[in-house]
PDB file of C-alpha atoms in Angstrom:
ATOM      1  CA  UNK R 161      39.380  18.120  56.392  1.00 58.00           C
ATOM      2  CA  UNK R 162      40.836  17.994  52.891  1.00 63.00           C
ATOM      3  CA  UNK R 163      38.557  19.590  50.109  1.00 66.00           C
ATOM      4  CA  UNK R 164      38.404  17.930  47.044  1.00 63.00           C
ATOM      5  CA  UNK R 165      39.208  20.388  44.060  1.00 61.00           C
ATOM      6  CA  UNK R 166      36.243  20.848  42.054  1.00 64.00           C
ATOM      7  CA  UNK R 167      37.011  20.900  38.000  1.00 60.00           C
ATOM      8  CA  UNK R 168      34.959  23.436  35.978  1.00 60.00           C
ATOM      9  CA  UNK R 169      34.903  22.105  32.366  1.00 58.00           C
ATOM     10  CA  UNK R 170      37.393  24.311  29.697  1.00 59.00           C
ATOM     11  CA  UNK R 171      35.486  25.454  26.826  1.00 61.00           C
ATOM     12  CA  UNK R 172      37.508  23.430  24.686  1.00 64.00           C
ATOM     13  CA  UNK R 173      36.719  20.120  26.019  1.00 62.00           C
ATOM     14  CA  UNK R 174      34.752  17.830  23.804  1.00 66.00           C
ATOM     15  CA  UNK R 175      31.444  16.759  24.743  1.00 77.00           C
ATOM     16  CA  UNK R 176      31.358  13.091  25.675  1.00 78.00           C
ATOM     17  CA  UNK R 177      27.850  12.444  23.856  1.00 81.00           C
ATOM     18  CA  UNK R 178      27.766  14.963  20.959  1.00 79.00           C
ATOM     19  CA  UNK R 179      31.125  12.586  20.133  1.00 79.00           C
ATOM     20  CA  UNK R 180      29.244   9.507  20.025  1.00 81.00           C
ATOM     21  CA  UNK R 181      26.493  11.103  18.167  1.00 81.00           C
ATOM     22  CA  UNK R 182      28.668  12.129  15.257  1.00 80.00           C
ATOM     23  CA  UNK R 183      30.601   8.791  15.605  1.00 79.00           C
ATOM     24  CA  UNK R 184      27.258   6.834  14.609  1.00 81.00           C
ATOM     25  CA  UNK R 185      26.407   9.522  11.729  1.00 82.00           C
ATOM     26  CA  UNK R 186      28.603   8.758   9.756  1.00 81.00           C
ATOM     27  CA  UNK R 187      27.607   5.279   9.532  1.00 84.00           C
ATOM     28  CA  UNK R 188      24.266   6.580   8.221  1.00 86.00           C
ATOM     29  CA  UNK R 189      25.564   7.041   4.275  1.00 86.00           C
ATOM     30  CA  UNK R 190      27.221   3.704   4.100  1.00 87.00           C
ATOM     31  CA  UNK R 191      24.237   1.685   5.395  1.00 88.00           C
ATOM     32  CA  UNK R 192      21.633   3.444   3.088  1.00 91.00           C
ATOM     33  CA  UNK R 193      24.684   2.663   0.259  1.00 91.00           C
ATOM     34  CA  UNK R 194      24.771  -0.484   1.501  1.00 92.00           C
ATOM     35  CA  UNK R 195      20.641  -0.781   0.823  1.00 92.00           C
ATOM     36  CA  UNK R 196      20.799   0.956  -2.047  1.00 94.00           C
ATOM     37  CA  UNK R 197      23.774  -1.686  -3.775  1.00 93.00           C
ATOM     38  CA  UNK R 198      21.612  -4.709  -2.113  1.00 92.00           C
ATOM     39  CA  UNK R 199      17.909  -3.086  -3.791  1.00 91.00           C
ATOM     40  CA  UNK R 200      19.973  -2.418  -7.221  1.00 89.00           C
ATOM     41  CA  UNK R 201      21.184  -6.135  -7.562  1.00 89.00           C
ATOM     42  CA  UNK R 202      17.834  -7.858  -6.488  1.00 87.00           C
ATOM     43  CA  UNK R 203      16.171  -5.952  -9.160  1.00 83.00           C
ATOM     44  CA  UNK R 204      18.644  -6.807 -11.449  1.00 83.00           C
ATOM     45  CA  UNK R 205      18.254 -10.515 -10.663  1.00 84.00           C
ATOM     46  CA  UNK R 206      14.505 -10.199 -11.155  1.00 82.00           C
ATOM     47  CA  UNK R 207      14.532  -8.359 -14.010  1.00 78.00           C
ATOM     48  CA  UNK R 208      16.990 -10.253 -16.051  1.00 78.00           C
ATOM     49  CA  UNK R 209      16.399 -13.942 -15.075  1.00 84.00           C
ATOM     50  CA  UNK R 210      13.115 -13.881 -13.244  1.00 85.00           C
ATOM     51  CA  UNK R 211      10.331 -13.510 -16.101  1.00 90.00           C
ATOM     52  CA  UNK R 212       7.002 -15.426 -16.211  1.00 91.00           C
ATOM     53  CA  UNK R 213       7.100 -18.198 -18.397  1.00 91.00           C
ATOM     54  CA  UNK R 214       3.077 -18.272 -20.232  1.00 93.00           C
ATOM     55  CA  UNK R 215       0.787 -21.044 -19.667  1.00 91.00           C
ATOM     56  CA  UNK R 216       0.867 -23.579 -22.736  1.00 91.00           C
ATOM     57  CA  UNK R 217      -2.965 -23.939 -21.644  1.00 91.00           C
ATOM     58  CA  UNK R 218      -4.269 -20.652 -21.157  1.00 93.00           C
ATOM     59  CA  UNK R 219      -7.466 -19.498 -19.495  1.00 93.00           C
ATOM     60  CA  UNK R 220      -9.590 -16.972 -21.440  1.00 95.00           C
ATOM     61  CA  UNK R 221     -12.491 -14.963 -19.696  1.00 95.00           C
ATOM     62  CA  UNK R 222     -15.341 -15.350 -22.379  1.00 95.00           C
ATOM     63  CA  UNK R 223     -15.930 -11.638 -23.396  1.00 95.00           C
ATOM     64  CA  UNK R 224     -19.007 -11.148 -25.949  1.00 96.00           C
ATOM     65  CA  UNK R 225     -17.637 -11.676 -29.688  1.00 95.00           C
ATOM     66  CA  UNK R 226     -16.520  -9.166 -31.983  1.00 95.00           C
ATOM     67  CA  UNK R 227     -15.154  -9.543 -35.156  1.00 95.00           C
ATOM     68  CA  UNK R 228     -11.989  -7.938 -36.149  1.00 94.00           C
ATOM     69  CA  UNK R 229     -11.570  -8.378 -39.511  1.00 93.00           C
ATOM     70  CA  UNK R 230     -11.287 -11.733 -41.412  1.00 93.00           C
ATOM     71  CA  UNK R 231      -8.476 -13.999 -42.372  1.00 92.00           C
ATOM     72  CA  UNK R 232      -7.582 -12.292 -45.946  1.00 92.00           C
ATOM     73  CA  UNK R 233      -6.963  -9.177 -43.608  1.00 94.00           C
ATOM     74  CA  UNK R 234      -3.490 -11.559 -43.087  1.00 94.00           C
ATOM     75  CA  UNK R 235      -2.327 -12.151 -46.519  1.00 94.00           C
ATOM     76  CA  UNK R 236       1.774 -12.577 -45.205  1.00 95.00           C
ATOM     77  CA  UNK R 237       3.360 -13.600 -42.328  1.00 96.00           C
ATOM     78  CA  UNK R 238       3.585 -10.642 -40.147  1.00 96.00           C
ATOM     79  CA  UNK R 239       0.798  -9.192 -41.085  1.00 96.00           C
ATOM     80  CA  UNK R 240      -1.057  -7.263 -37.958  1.00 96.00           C
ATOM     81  CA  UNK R 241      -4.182  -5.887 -37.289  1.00 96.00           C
ATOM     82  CA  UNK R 242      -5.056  -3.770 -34.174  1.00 96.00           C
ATOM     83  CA  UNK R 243      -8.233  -3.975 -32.572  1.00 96.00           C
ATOM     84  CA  UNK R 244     -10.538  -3.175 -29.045  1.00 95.00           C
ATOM     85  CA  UNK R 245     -11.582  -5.838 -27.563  1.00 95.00           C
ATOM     86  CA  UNK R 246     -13.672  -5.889 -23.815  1.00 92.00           C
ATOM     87  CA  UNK R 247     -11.985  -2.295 -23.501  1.00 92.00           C
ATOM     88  CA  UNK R 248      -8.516  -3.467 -24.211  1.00 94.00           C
ATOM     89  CA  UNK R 249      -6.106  -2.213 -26.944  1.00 96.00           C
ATOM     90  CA  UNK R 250      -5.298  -5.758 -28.408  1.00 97.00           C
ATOM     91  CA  UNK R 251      -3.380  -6.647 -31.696  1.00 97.00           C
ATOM     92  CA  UNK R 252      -3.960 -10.027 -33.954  1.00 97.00           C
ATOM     93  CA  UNK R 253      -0.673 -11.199 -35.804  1.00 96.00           C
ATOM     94  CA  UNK R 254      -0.169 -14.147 -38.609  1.00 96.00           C
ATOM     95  CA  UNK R 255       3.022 -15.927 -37.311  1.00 97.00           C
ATOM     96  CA  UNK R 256       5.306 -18.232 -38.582  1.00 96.00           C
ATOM     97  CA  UNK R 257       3.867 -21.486 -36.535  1.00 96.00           C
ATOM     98  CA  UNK R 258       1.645 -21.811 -34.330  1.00 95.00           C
ATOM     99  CA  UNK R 259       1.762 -20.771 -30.560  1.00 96.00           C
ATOM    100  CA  UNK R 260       0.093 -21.667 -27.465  1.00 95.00           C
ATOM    101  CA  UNK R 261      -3.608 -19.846 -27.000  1.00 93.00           C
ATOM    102  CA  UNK R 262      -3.252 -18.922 -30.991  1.00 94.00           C
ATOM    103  CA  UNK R 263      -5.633 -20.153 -33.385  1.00 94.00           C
ATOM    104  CA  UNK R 264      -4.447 -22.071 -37.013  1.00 93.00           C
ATOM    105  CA  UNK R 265      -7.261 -21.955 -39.842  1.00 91.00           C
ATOM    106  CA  UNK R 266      -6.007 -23.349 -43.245  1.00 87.00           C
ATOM    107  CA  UNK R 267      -2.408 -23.437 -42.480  1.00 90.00           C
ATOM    108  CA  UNK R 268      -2.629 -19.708 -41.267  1.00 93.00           C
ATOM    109  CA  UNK R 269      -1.250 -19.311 -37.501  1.00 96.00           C
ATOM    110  CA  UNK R 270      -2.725 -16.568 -35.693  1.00 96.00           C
ATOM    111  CA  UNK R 271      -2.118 -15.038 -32.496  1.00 97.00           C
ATOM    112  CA  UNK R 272      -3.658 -11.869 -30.267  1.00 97.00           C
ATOM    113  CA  UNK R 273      -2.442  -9.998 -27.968  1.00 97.00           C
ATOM    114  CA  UNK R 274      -2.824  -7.424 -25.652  1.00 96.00           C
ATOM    115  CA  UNK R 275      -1.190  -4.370 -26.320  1.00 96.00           C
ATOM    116  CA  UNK R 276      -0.742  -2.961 -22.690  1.00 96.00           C
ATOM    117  CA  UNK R 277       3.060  -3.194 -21.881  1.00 95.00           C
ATOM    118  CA  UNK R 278       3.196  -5.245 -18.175  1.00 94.00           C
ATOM    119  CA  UNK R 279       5.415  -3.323 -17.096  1.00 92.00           C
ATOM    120  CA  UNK R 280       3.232  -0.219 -16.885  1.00 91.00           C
ATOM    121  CA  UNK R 281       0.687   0.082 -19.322  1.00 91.00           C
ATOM    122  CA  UNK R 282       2.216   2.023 -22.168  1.00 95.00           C
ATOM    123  CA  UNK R 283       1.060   0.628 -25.594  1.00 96.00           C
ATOM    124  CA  UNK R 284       3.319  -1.773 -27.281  1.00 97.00           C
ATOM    125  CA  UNK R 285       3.519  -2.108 -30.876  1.00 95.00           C
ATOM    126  CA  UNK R 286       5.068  -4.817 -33.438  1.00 97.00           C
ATOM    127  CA  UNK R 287       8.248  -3.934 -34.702  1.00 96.00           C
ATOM    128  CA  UNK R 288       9.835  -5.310 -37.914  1.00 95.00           C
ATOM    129  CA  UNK R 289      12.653  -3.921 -37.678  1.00 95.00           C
ATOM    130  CA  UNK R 290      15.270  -6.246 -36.335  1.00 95.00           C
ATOM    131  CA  UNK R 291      18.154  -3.735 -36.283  1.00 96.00           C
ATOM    132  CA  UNK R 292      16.706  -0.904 -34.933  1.00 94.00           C
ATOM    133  CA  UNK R 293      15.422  -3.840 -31.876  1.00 94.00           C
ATOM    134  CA  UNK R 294      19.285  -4.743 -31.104  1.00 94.00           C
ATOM    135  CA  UNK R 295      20.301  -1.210 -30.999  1.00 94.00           C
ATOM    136  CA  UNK R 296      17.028   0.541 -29.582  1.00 93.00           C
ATOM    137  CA  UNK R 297      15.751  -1.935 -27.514  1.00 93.00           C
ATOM    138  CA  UNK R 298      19.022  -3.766 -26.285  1.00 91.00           C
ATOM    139  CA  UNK R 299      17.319  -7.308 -27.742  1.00 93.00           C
ATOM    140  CA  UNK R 300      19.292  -9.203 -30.779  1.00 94.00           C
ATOM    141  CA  UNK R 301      16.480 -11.309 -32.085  1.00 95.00           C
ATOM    142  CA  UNK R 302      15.818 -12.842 -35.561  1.00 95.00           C
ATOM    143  CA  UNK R 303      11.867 -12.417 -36.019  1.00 96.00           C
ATOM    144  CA  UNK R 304      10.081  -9.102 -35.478  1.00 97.00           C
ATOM    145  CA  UNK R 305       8.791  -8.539 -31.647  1.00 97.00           C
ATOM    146  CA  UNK R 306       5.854  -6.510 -29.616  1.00 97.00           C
ATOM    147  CA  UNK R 307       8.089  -3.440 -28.685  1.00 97.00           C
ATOM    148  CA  UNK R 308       7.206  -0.869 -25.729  1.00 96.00           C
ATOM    149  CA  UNK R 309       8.788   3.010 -26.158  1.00 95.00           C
ATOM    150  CA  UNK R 310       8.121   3.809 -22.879  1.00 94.00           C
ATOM    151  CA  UNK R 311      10.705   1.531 -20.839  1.00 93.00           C
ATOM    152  CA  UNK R 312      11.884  -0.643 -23.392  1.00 94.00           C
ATOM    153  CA  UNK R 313      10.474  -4.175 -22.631  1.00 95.00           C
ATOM    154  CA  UNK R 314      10.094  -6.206 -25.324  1.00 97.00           C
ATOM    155  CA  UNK R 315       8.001  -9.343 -26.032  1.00 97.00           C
ATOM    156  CA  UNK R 316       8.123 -12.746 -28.180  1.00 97.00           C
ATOM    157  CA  UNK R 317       5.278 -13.248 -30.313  1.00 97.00           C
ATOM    158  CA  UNK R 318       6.330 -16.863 -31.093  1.00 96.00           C
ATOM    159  CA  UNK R 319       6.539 -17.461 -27.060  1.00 96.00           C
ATOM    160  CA  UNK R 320       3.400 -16.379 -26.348  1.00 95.00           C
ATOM    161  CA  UNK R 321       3.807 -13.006 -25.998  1.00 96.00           C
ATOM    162  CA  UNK R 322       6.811 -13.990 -23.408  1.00 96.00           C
ATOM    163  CA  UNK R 323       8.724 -10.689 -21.857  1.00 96.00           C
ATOM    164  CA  UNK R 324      12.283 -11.168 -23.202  1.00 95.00           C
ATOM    165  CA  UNK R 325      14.061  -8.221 -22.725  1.00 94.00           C
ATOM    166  CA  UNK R 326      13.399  -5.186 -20.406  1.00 92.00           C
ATOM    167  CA  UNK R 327      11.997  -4.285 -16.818  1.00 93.00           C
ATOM    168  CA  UNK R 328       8.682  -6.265 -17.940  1.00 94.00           C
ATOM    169  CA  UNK R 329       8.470  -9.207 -16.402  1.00 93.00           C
ATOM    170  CA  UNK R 330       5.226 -10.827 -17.274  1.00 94.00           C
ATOM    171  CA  UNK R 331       4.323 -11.925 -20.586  1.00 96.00           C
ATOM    172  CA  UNK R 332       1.544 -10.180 -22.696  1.00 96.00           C
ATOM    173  CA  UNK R 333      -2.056 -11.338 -22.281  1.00 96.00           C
ATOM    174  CA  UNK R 334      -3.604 -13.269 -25.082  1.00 97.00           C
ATOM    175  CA  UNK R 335      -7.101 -12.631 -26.546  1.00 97.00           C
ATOM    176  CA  UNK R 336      -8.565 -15.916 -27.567  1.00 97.00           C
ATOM    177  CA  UNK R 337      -9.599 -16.150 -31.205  1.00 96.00           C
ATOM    178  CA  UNK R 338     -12.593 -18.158 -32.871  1.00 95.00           C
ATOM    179  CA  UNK R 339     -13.337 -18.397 -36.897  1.00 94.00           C
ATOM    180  CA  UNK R 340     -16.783 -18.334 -38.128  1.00 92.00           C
ATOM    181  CA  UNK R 341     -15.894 -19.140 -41.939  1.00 87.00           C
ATOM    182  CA  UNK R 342     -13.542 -16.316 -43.366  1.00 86.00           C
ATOM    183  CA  UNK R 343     -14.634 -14.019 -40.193  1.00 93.00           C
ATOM    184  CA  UNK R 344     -11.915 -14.112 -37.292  1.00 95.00           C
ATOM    185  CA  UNK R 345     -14.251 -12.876 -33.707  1.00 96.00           C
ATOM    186  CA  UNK R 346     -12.406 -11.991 -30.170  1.00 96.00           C
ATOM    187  CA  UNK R 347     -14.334 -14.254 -27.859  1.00 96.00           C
ATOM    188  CA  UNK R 348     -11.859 -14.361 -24.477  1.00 96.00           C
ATOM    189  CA  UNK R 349      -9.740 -12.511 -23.037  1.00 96.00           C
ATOM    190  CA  UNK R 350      -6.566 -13.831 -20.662  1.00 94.00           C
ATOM    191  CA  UNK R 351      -6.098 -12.773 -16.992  1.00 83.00           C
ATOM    192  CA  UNK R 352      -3.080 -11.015 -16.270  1.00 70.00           C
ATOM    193  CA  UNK R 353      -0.075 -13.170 -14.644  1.00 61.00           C
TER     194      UNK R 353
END
């Protein structure tokens, strides 16, 4: 009868499983880079050349009125005035032309919007200063714009409060206007995109 030799394992010996164990780890960091790259260029496809066009008809939710000041409170173009309206930080503008959802009374155009950034809710304000938009802001633009500090998005007054530039997407809600002679009331407010 012939024995067969029996074969302890050496200490050195690698382990057969512990092998394919490290073997797979180190595919770990290159998938989630790999996720990572793909995440990073879909938002910056949606970001950059996904953004809501607004309605050229909007739909206001009828709010009670309140009056905000009158149409003297405009004497230029660019004027602004900020306002609450149905709990919401709005501000009414006198624009160049008219715009979808504004309001025109005498040749004045006026527009009102929101002020909550879309993006996240930070307050966004109108900023006049063109320069300080192309450097600040990343936006070259040749009329003053609805600015947000917080993340940078900025908005088109004369496209309807259209998000232009930044991680907003969505363009700014519009508060629906009415005259009652010289007296400018909020009477609606637009649902969110």
């Amino acid at each position: 009868m012939t024995e067969t030799p029996q074969t302890t394992p050496t200490p050195d010996a690698p382990d057969a499983t512990r092998r394919r164990l490290i073997t797979w780890l180190w595919r770990l960091p290159v998938l989630a880079a790999v996720g990572a790259t793909g995440w990073g260029v879909w938002e910056a496809y949606r970001v950059h050349f996904s953004k809501v066009t607004p309605d050229d008809a909007p739909t206001f939710t009828p709010h009670p009125p309140e009056r905000i000041g009158s149409v003297a409170d405009f004497p230029e173009v660019w004027s602004a005035l900020e306002f609450t309206f149905a709990g919401t930080a709005a501000l009414a503008l006198r624009l160049p032309e008219p715009v979808p959802g504004g309001l025109s009374v005498s040749g004045v155009h006026l527009a009102a919007f929101s002020r909550l950034c879309t993006h996240l809710g930070c307050p966004v304000s109108l900023n006049r200063n063109l320069e300080a938009v192309a450097v600040a802001f990343n936006h070259r633009t040749d009329q003053p714009v609805l600015t947000c500090p917080c993340h940078l998005s900025v908005f088109a007054p004369l496209q309807a409060g259209r998000a232009v530039s930044g991680p907003a997407r969505d363009p700014l809600p519009r508060v629906q206007l009415s005259p009652q002679g010289d007296e400018l009331f909020a009477v609606g407010l637009e649902a969110p995109a």
